[in-house]
Amino acid sequence: MENFNKEKYNRAKKRVDELKGFYIHSAIYVVINTFILINIYLNTDSFWQWEHFITLMAWGIGLLFHASKTFGFNPLLGKDWEERQIQKYIDEDREEMNKFKKDGDK
């Protein structure tokens, strides 16, 4: 029972650490990009150029990937896909075991 509680605690701690990492990443994203954009705004005459937003967009894509990993959102390889793959490999192993079982009966 103690092992079970320790395992539950470790899973919960890992989850909290993932959330904490994402929130820190988000805060740094906001602070740094705010600083960059304010700096661009104060030092250029033409603020609304797409080149000024490259860091914001590229880092934003990375942040979206981090969020999808943290919160378990993956439209391409979601939970259903994972469960189907696991079941596929379990079935393949079962068939392989049955094949050897039948050969051993002879």
N, CA, C and O atoms as a GROMACS GRO file, in nm:
protein
  424
    1MET      N    1   0.083  -0.120   0.000
    1MET     CA    2   0.000   0.000   0.000
    1MET      C    3   0.087   0.125   0.000
    1MET      O    4   0.054   0.225  -0.063
    2GLU      N    5   0.198   0.118   0.071
    2GLU     CA    6   0.287   0.234   0.078
    2GLU      C    7   0.346   0.265  -0.060
    2GLU      O    8   0.358   0.381  -0.098
    3ASN      N    9   0.384   0.159  -0.135
    3ASN     CA   10   0.435   0.178  -0.270
    3ASN      C   11   0.331   0.244  -0.359
    3ASN      O   12   0.363   0.333  -0.439
    4PHE      N   13   0.206   0.201  -0.345
    4PHE     CA   14   0.097   0.257  -0.425
    4PHE      C   15   0.081   0.406  -0.397
    4PHE      O   16   0.067   0.486  -0.490
    5ASN      N   17   0.083   0.445  -0.270
    5ASN     CA   18   0.071   0.586  -0.233
    5ASN      C   19   0.190   0.667  -0.282
    5ASN      O   20   0.174   0.780  -0.328
    6LYS      N   21   0.309   0.609  -0.273
    6LYS     CA   22   0.429   0.677  -0.320
    6LYS      C   23   0.423   0.697  -0.472
    6LYS      O   24   0.463   0.802  -0.524
    7GLU      N   25   0.373   0.596  -0.543
    7GLU     CA   26   0.359   0.605  -0.688
    7GLU      C   27   0.257   0.714  -0.725
    7GLU      O   28   0.280   0.793  -0.818
    8LYS      N   29   0.146   0.717  -0.653
    8LYS     CA   30   0.045   0.821  -0.677
    8LYS      C   31   0.104   0.960  -0.651
    8LYS      O   32   0.082   1.053  -0.728
    9TYR      N   33   0.180   0.972  -0.543
    9TYR     CA   34   0.244   1.099  -0.510
    9TYR      C   35   0.341   1.140  -0.620
    9TYR      O   36   0.342   1.256  -0.662
   10ASN      N   37   0.423   1.046  -0.668
   10ASN     CA   38   0.520   1.078  -0.773
   10ASN      C   39   0.452   1.121  -0.902
   10ASN      O   40   0.499   1.214  -0.969
   11ARG      N   41   0.341   1.055  -0.939
   11ARG     CA   42   0.266   1.096  -1.059
   11ARG      C   43   0.208   1.236  -1.042
   11ARG      O   44   0.214   1.317  -1.134
   12ALA      N   45   0.153   1.263  -0.925
   12ALA     CA   46   0.095   1.395  -0.898
   12ALA      C   47   0.205   1.502  -0.900
   12ALA      O   48   0.185   1.610  -0.955
   13LYS      N   49   0.320   1.471  -0.841
   13LYS     CA   50   0.432   1.566  -0.839
   13LYS      C   51   0.481   1.595  -0.980
   13LYS      O   52   0.510   1.709  -1.015
   14LYS      N   53   0.491   1.490  -1.062
   14LYS     CA   54   0.534   1.508  -1.200
   14LYS      C   55   0.436   1.598  -1.275
   14LYS      O   56   0.477   1.686  -1.351
   15ARG      N   57   0.308   1.575  -1.255
   15ARG     CA   58   0.205   1.656  -1.321
   15ARG      C   59   0.214   1.802  -1.277
   15ARG      O   60   0.205   1.893  -1.361
   16VAL      N   61   0.232   1.826  -1.148
   16VAL     CA   62   0.245   1.963  -1.096
   16VAL      C   63   0.370   2.028  -1.154
   16VAL      O   64   0.368   2.146  -1.189
   17ASP      N   65   0.479   1.953  -1.163
   17ASP     CA   66   0.602   2.008  -1.221
   17ASP      C   67   0.583   2.046  -1.368
   17ASP      O   68   0.636   2.147  -1.413
   18GLU      N   69   0.508   1.963  -1.443
   18GLU     CA   70   0.479   1.995  -1.582
   18GLU      C   71   0.397   2.124  -1.593
   18GLU      O   72   0.426   2.211  -1.676
   19LEU      N   73   0.296   2.136  -1.509
   19LEU     CA   74   0.213   2.258  -1.510
   19LEU      C   75   0.297   2.380  -1.472
   19LEU      O   76   0.287   2.486  -1.535
   20LYS      N   77   0.378   2.365  -1.369
   20LYS     CA   78   0.464   2.475  -1.325
   20LYS      C   79   0.558   2.517  -1.437
   20LYS      O   80   0.577   2.637  -1.460
   21GLY      N   81   0.617   2.422  -1.505
   21GLY     CA   82   0.706   2.452  -1.617
   21GLY      C   83   0.635   2.527  -1.728
   21GLY      O   84   0.690   2.620  -1.786
   22PHE      N   85   0.511   2.485  -1.757
   22PHE     CA   86   0.435   2.554  -1.861
   22PHE      C   87   0.402   2.698  -1.819
   22PHE      O   88   0.415   2.790  -1.899
   23TYR      N   89   0.360   2.716  -1.695
   23TYR     CA   90   0.326   2.851  -1.648
   23TYR      C   91   0.447   2.942  -1.645
   23TYR      O   92   0.436   3.060  -1.677
   24ILE      N   93   0.562   2.890  -1.608
   24ILE     CA   94   0.685   2.969  -1.611
   24ILE      C   95   0.719   3.005  -1.755
   24ILE      O   96   0.755   3.119  -1.783
   25HIS      N   97   0.708   2.908  -1.845
   25HIS     CA   98   0.735   2.933  -1.987
   25HIS      C   99   0.642   3.042  -2.040
   25HIS      O  100   0.686   3.132  -2.111
   26SER      N  101   0.514   3.035  -2.005
   26SER     CA  102   0.416   3.136  -2.050
   26SER      C  103   0.450   3.275  -1.996
   26SER      O  104   0.444   3.373  -2.069
   27ALA      N  105   0.486   3.282  -1.869
   27ALA     CA  106   0.520   3.411  -1.809
   27ALA      C  107   0.643   3.472  -1.875
   27ALA      O  108   0.646   3.592  -1.904
   28ILE      N  109   0.745   3.390  -1.899
   28ILE     CA  110   0.866   3.440  -1.965
   28ILE      C  111   0.834   3.486  -2.106
   28ILE      O  112   0.885   3.588  -2.152
   29TYR      N  113   0.749   3.410  -2.175
   29TYR     CA  114   0.706   3.447  -2.310
   29TYR      C  115   0.642   3.586  -2.312
   29TYR      O  116   0.676   3.670  -2.395
   30VAL      N  117   0.551   3.610  -2.219
   30VAL     CA  118   0.482   3.739  -2.212
   30VAL      C  119   0.580   3.852  -2.178
   30VAL      O  120   0.578   3.956  -2.243
   31VAL      N  121   0.664   3.832  -2.079
   31VAL     CA  122   0.757   3.937  -2.036
   31VAL      C  123   0.856   3.972  -2.146
   31VAL      O  124   0.874   4.089  -2.180
   32ILE      N  125   0.921   3.871  -2.201
   32ILE     CA  126   1.024   3.896  -2.302
   32ILE      C  127   0.964   3.957  -2.429
   32ILE      O  128   1.019   4.053  -2.483
   33ASN      N  129   0.853   3.903  -2.475
   33ASN     CA  130   0.794   3.957  -2.598
   33ASN      C  131   0.736   4.097  -2.577
   33ASN      O  132   0.738   4.178  -2.669
   34THR      N  133   0.685   4.124  -2.458
   34THR     CA  134   0.639   4.261  -2.428
   34THR      C  135   0.757   4.357  -2.435
   34THR      O  136   0.747   4.464  -2.495
   35PHE      N  137   0.869   4.319  -2.374
   35PHE     CA  138   0.989   4.401  -2.378
   35PHE      C  139   1.035   4.423  -2.523
   35PHE      O  140   1.067   4.536  -2.561
   36ILE      N  141   1.039   4.318  -2.602
   36ILE     CA  142   1.083   4.330  -2.742
   36ILE      C  143   0.991   4.423  -2.820
   36ILE      O  144   1.038   4.512  -2.892
   37LEU      N  145   0.860   4.403  -2.807
   37LEU     CA  146   0.766   4.485  -2.883
   37LEU      C  147   0.766   4.632  -2.838
   37LEU      O  148   0.755   4.721  -2.921
   38ILE      N  149   0.779   4.656  -2.709
   38ILE     CA  150   0.789   4.796  -2.662
   38ILE      C  151   0.916   4.859  -2.716
   38ILE      O  152   0.913   4.975  -2.759
   39ASN      N  153   1.025   4.786  -2.714
   39ASN     CA  154   1.152   4.836  -2.767
   39ASN      C  155   1.140   4.870  -2.916
   39ASN      O  156   1.188   4.974  -2.961
   40ILE      N  157   1.076   4.783  -2.991
   40ILE     CA  158   1.056   4.809  -3.135
   40ILE      C  159   0.966   4.930  -3.154
   40ILE      O  160   0.994   5.016  -3.238
   41TYR      N  161   0.860   4.938  -3.076
   41TYR     CA  162   0.765   5.049  -3.089
   41TYR      C  163   0.833   5.184  -3.060
   41TYR      O  164   0.808   5.282  -3.131
   42LEU      N  165   0.916   5.188  -2.959
   42LEU     CA  166   0.981   5.313  -2.921
   42LEU      C  167   1.095   5.353  -3.014
   42LEU      O  168   1.130   5.471  -3.023
   43ASN      N  169   1.154   5.257  -3.084
   43ASN     CA  170   1.274   5.286  -3.164
   43ASN      C  171   1.254   5.279  -3.314
   43ASN      O  172   1.351   5.292  -3.388
   44THR      N  173   1.133   5.259  -3.361
   44THR     CA  174   1.109   5.257  -3.506
   44THR      C  175   0.989   5.343  -3.540
   44THR      O  176   0.903   5.371  -3.455
   45ASP      N  177   0.984   5.384  -3.665
   45ASP     CA  178   0.870   5.463  -3.711
   45ASP      C  179   0.757   5.374  -3.762
   45ASP      O  180   0.641   5.415  -3.761
   46SER      N  181   0.791   5.255  -3.807
   46SER     CA  182   0.689   5.165  -3.862
   46SER      C  183   0.683   5.037  -3.779
   46SER      O  184   0.754   4.940  -3.804
   47PHE      N  185   0.596   5.039  -3.681
   47PHE     CA  186   0.584   4.927  -3.587
   47PHE      C  187   0.517   4.806  -3.652
   47PHE      O  188   0.558   4.692  -3.627
   48TRP      N  189   0.415   4.828  -3.734
   48TRP     CA  190   0.332   4.719  -3.785
   48TRP      C  191   0.393   4.654  -3.909
   48TRP      O  192   0.333   4.655  -4.016
   49GLN      N  193   0.511   4.597  -3.894
   49GLN     CA  194   0.572   4.518  -3.999
   49GLN      C  195   0.583   4.374  -3.948
   49GLN      O  196   0.612   4.351  -3.831
   50TRP      N  197   0.560   4.280  -4.035
   50TRP     CA  198   0.556   4.141  -3.991
   50TRP      C  199   0.690   4.094  -3.933
   50TRP      O  200   0.693   4.005  -3.848
   51GLU      N  201   0.799   4.152  -3.978
   51GLU     CA  202   0.930   4.112  -3.929
   51GLU      C  203   0.944   4.137  -3.778
   51GLU      O  204   1.020   4.068  -3.709
   52HIS      N  205   0.871   4.235  -3.728
   52HIS     CA  206   0.878   4.267  -3.585
   52HIS      C  207   0.810   4.161  -3.498
   52HIS      O  208   0.828   4.158  -3.376
   53PHE      N  209   0.732   4.077  -3.561
   53PHE     CA  210   0.653   3.979  -3.485
   53PHE      C  211   0.701   3.836  -3.505
   53PHE      O  212   0.633   3.742  -3.462
   54ILE      N  213   0.817   3.817  -3.568
   54ILE     CA  214   0.870   3.683  -3.592
   54ILE      C  215   0.895   3.609  -3.461
   54ILE      O  216   0.856   3.494  -3.446
   55THR      N  217   0.960   3.675  -3.367
   55THR     CA  218   0.988   3.611  -3.237
   55THR      C  219   0.859   3.573  -3.168
   55THR      O  220   0.846   3.463  -3.114
   56LEU      N  221   0.763   3.664  -3.169
   56LEU     CA  222   0.634   3.639  -3.106
   56LEU      C  223   0.566   3.516  -3.167
   56LEU      O  224   0.515   3.431  -3.095
   57MET      N  225   0.567   3.507  -3.300
   57MET     CA  226   0.499   3.396  -3.368
   57MET      C  227   0.575   3.264  -3.351
   57MET      O  228   0.515   3.162  -3.317
   58ALA      N  229   0.707   3.265  -3.373
   58ALA     CA  230   0.784   3.141  -3.365
   58ALA      C  231   0.783   3.085  -3.222
   58ALA      O  232   0.761   2.966  -3.202
   59TRP      N  233   0.806   3.171  -3.127
   59TRP     CA  234   0.804   3.128  -2.988
   59TRP      C  235   0.662   3.086  -2.948
   59TRP      O  236   0.644   2.993  -2.869
   60GLY      N  237   0.563   3.154  -3.003
   60GLY     CA  238   0.424   3.118  -2.976
   60GLY      C  239   0.391   2.978  -3.023
   60GLY      O  240   0.316   2.907  -2.957
   61ILE      N  241   0.446   2.938  -3.137
   61ILE     CA  242   0.426   2.802  -3.186
   61ILE      C  243   0.487   2.702  -3.088
   61ILE      O  244   0.426   2.600  -3.055
   62GLY      N  245   0.608   2.733  -3.042
   62GLY     CA  246   0.670   2.648  -2.942
   62GLY      C  247   0.589   2.639  -2.814
   62GLY      O  248   0.578   2.533  -2.753
   63LEU      N  249   0.532   2.751  -2.773
   63LEU     CA  250   0.449   2.754  -2.653
   63LEU      C  251   0.322   2.671  -2.673
   63LEU      O  252   0.276   2.605  -2.580
   64LEU      N  253   0.266   2.674  -2.793
   64LEU     CA  254   0.148   2.592  -2.821
   64LEU      C  255   0.181   2.443  -2.812
   64LEU      O  256   0.102   2.365  -2.759
   65PHE      N  257   0.297   2.404  -2.862
   65PHE     CA  258   0.339   2.265  -2.850
   65PHE      C  259   0.358   2.226  -2.703
   65PHE      O  260   0.319   2.118  -2.661
   66HIS      N  261   0.417   2.316  -2.627
   66HIS     CA  262   0.436   2.291  -2.484
   66HIS      C  263   0.299   2.275  -2.416
   66HIS      O  264   0.280   2.186  -2.333
   67ALA      N  265   0.205   2.362  -2.451
   67ALA     CA  266   0.070   2.353  -2.392
   67ALA      C  267   0.002   2.222  -2.431
   67ALA      O  268  -0.062   2.159  -2.347
   68SER      N  269   0.016   2.182  -2.557
   68SER     CA  270  -0.048   2.057  -2.599
   68SER      C  271   0.009   1.937  -2.526
   68SER      O  272  -0.064   1.844  -2.493
   69LYS      N  273   0.138   1.938  -2.498
   69LYS     CA  274   0.199   1.829  -2.422
   69LYS      C  275   0.154   1.834  -2.276
   69LYS      O  276   0.121   1.731  -2.217
   70THR      N  277   0.154   1.953  -2.218
   70THR     CA  278   0.118   1.968  -2.077
   70THR      C  279  -0.028   1.930  -2.051
   70THR      O  280  -0.058   1.861  -1.954
   71PHE      N  281  -0.117   1.976  -2.138
   71PHE     CA  282  -0.259   1.954  -2.115
   71PHE      C  283  -0.316   1.836  -2.191
   71PHE      O  284  -0.436   1.812  -2.188
   72GLY      N  285  -0.229   1.761  -2.260
   72GLY     CA  286  -0.271   1.637  -2.325
   72GLY      C  287  -0.354   1.656  -2.449
   72GLY      O  288  -0.433   1.568  -2.484
   73PHE      N  289  -0.340   1.768  -2.516
   73PHE     CA  290  -0.416   1.791  -2.639
   73PHE      C  291  -0.328   1.758  -2.759
   73PHE      O  292  -0.226   1.822  -2.782
   74ASN      N  293  -0.370   1.658  -2.835
   74ASN     CA  294  -0.296   1.620  -2.955
   74ASN      C  295  -0.396   1.568  -3.057
   74ASN      O  296  -0.433   1.451  -3.052
   75PRO      N  297  -0.439   1.654  -3.149
   75PRO     CA  298  -0.542   1.611  -3.244
   75PRO      C  299  -0.495   1.501  -3.339
   75PRO      O  300  -0.578   1.424  -3.387
   76LEU      N  301  -0.367   1.493  -3.367
   76LEU     CA  302  -0.317   1.392  -3.459
   76LEU      C  303  -0.291   1.259  -3.391
   76LEU      O  304  -0.329   1.153  -3.442
   77LEU      N  305  -0.228   1.264  -3.277
   77LEU     CA  306  -0.191   1.142  -3.205
   77LEU      C  307  -0.252   1.145  -3.066
   77LEU      O  308  -0.181   1.138  -2.966
   78GLY      N  309  -0.382   1.155  -3.061
   78GLY     CA  310  -0.452   1.168  -2.934
   78GLY      C  311  -0.461   1.038  -2.858
   78GLY      O  312  -0.398   0.938  -2.894
   79LYS      N  313  -0.539   1.039  -2.751
   79LYS     CA  314  -0.553   0.924  -2.663
   79LYS      C  315  -0.612   0.804  -2.737
   79LYS      O  316  -0.569   0.691  -2.715
   80ASP      N  317  -0.710   0.828  -2.825
   80ASP     CA  318  -0.770   0.718  -2.900
   80ASP      C  319  -0.666   0.649  -2.987
   80ASP      O  320  -0.663   0.526  -2.994
   81TRP      N  321  -0.583   0.726  -3.054
   81TRP     CA  322  -0.478   0.670  -3.139
   81TRP      C  323  -0.384   0.585  -3.054
   81TRP      O  324  -0.348   0.474  -3.092
   82GLU      N  325  -0.345   0.639  -2.940
   82GLU     CA  326  -0.253   0.568  -2.852
   82GLU      C  327  -0.312   0.436  -2.806
   82GLU      O  328  -0.244   0.333  -2.807
   83GLU      N  329  -0.439   0.437  -2.767
   83GLU     CA  330  -0.505   0.315  -2.721
   83GLU      C  331  -0.518   0.213  -2.834
   83GLU      O  332  -0.501   0.093  -2.811
   84ARG      N  333  -0.546   0.259  -2.956
   84ARG     CA  334  -0.554   0.168  -3.072
   84ARG      C  335  -0.419   0.104  -3.099
   84ARG      O  336  -0.411  -0.016  -3.128
   85GLN      N  337  -0.312   0.183  -3.090
   85GLN     CA  338  -0.178   0.128  -3.114
   85GLN      C  339  -0.141   0.026  -3.007
   85GLN      O  340  -0.084  -0.080  -3.037
   86ILE      N  341  -0.172   0.057  -2.883
   86ILE     CA  342  -0.143  -0.037  -2.774
   86ILE      C  343  -0.218  -0.167  -2.796
   86ILE      O  344  -0.161  -0.275  -2.783
   87GLN      N  345  -0.346  -0.157  -2.830
   87GLN     CA  346  -0.427  -0.276  -2.854
   87GLN      C  347  -0.374  -0.355  -2.973
   87GLN      O  348  -0.373  -0.478  -2.971
   88LYS      N  349  -0.329  -0.285  -3.076
   88LYS     CA  350  -0.273  -0.351  -3.194
   88LYS      C  351  -0.152  -0.435  -3.156
   88LYS      O  352  -0.140  -0.550  -3.198
   89TYR      N  353  -0.061  -0.378  -3.076
   89TYR     CA  354   0.059  -0.451  -3.037
   89TYR      C  355   0.027  -0.565  -2.940
   89TYR      O  356   0.092  -0.670  -2.944
   90ILE      N  357  -0.071  -0.546  -2.855
   90ILE     CA  358  -0.113  -0.654  -2.766
   90ILE      C  359  -0.168  -0.770  -2.848
   90ILE      O  360  -0.135  -0.886  -2.823
   91ASP      N  361  -0.252  -0.738  -2.948
   91ASP     CA  362  -0.308  -0.841  -3.035
   91ASP      C  363  -0.200  -0.914  -3.113
   91ASP      O  364  -0.204  -1.036  -3.128
   92GLU      N  365  -0.102  -0.839  -3.165
   92GLU     CA  366   0.008  -0.901  -3.238
   92GLU      C  367   0.087  -0.996  -3.148
   92GLU      O  368   0.122  -1.106  -3.190
   93ASP      N  369   0.114  -0.952  -3.026
   93ASP     CA  370   0.186  -1.038  -2.932
   93ASP      C  371   0.106  -1.164  -2.900
   93ASP      O  372   0.162  -1.273  -2.891
   94ARG      N  373  -0.024  -1.149  -2.883
   94ARG     CA  374  -0.111  -1.262  -2.853
   94ARG      C  375  -0.108  -1.362  -2.969
   94ARG      O  376  -0.099  -1.483  -2.948
   95GLU      N  377  -0.117  -1.310  -3.093
   95GLU     CA  378  -0.112  -1.399  -3.210
   95GLU      C  379   0.022  -1.471  -3.218
   95GLU      O  380   0.027  -1.590  -3.248
   96GLU      N  381   0.129  -1.400  -3.189
   96GLU     CA  382   0.263  -1.460  -3.190
   96GLU      C  383   0.273  -1.569  -3.084
   96GLU      O  384   0.328  -1.676  -3.110
   97MET      N  385   0.221  -1.544  -2.965
   97MET     CA  386   0.222  -1.643  -2.859
   97MET      C  387   0.139  -1.766  -2.897
   97MET      O  388   0.180  -1.879  -2.871
   98ASN      N  389   0.022  -1.743  -2.958
   98ASN     CA  390  -0.064  -1.854  -3.000
   98ASN      C  391   0.004  -1.939  -3.106
   98ASN      O  392  -0.012  -2.061  -3.108
   99LYS      N  393   0.079  -1.874  -3.195
   99LYS     CA  394   0.149  -1.947  -3.300
   99LYS      C  395   0.252  -2.041  -3.237
   99LYS      O  396   0.262  -2.157  -3.279
  100PHE      N  397   0.326  -1.995  -3.140
  100PHE     CA  398   0.425  -2.080  -3.074
  100PHE      C  399   0.356  -2.187  -2.987
  100PHE      O  400   0.407  -2.298  -2.973
  101LYS      N  401   0.244  -2.153  -2.931
  101LYS     CA  402   0.169  -2.247  -2.848
  101LYS      C  403   0.123  -2.366  -2.934
  101LYS      O  404   0.132  -2.481  -2.892
  102LYS      N  405   0.072  -2.334  -3.054
  102LYS     CA  406   0.025  -2.439  -3.145
  102LYS      C  407   0.142  -2.524  -3.192
  102LYS      O  408   0.128  -2.645  -3.204
  103ASP      N  409   0.256  -2.462  -3.219
  103ASP     CA  410   0.373  -2.537  -3.264
  103ASP      C  411   0.422  -2.630  -3.153
  103ASP      O  412   0.471  -2.740  -3.181
  104GLY      N  413   0.410  -2.588  -3.030
  104GLY     CA  414   0.454  -2.669  -2.916
  104GLY      C  415   0.364  -2.787  -2.891
  104GLY      O  416   0.408  -2.886  -2.832
  105ASP      N  417   0.237  -2.780  -2.933
  105ASP     CA  418   0.140  -2.889  -2.915
  105ASP      C  419   0.169  -3.005  -3.007
  105ASP      O  420   0.123  -3.116  -2.980
  106LYS      N  421   0.242  -2.985  -3.114
  106LYS     CA  422   0.263  -3.090  -3.214
  106LYS      C  423   0.360  -3.194  -3.170
  106LYS      O  424   0.387  -3.288  -3.244
   0.00000   0.00000   0.00000
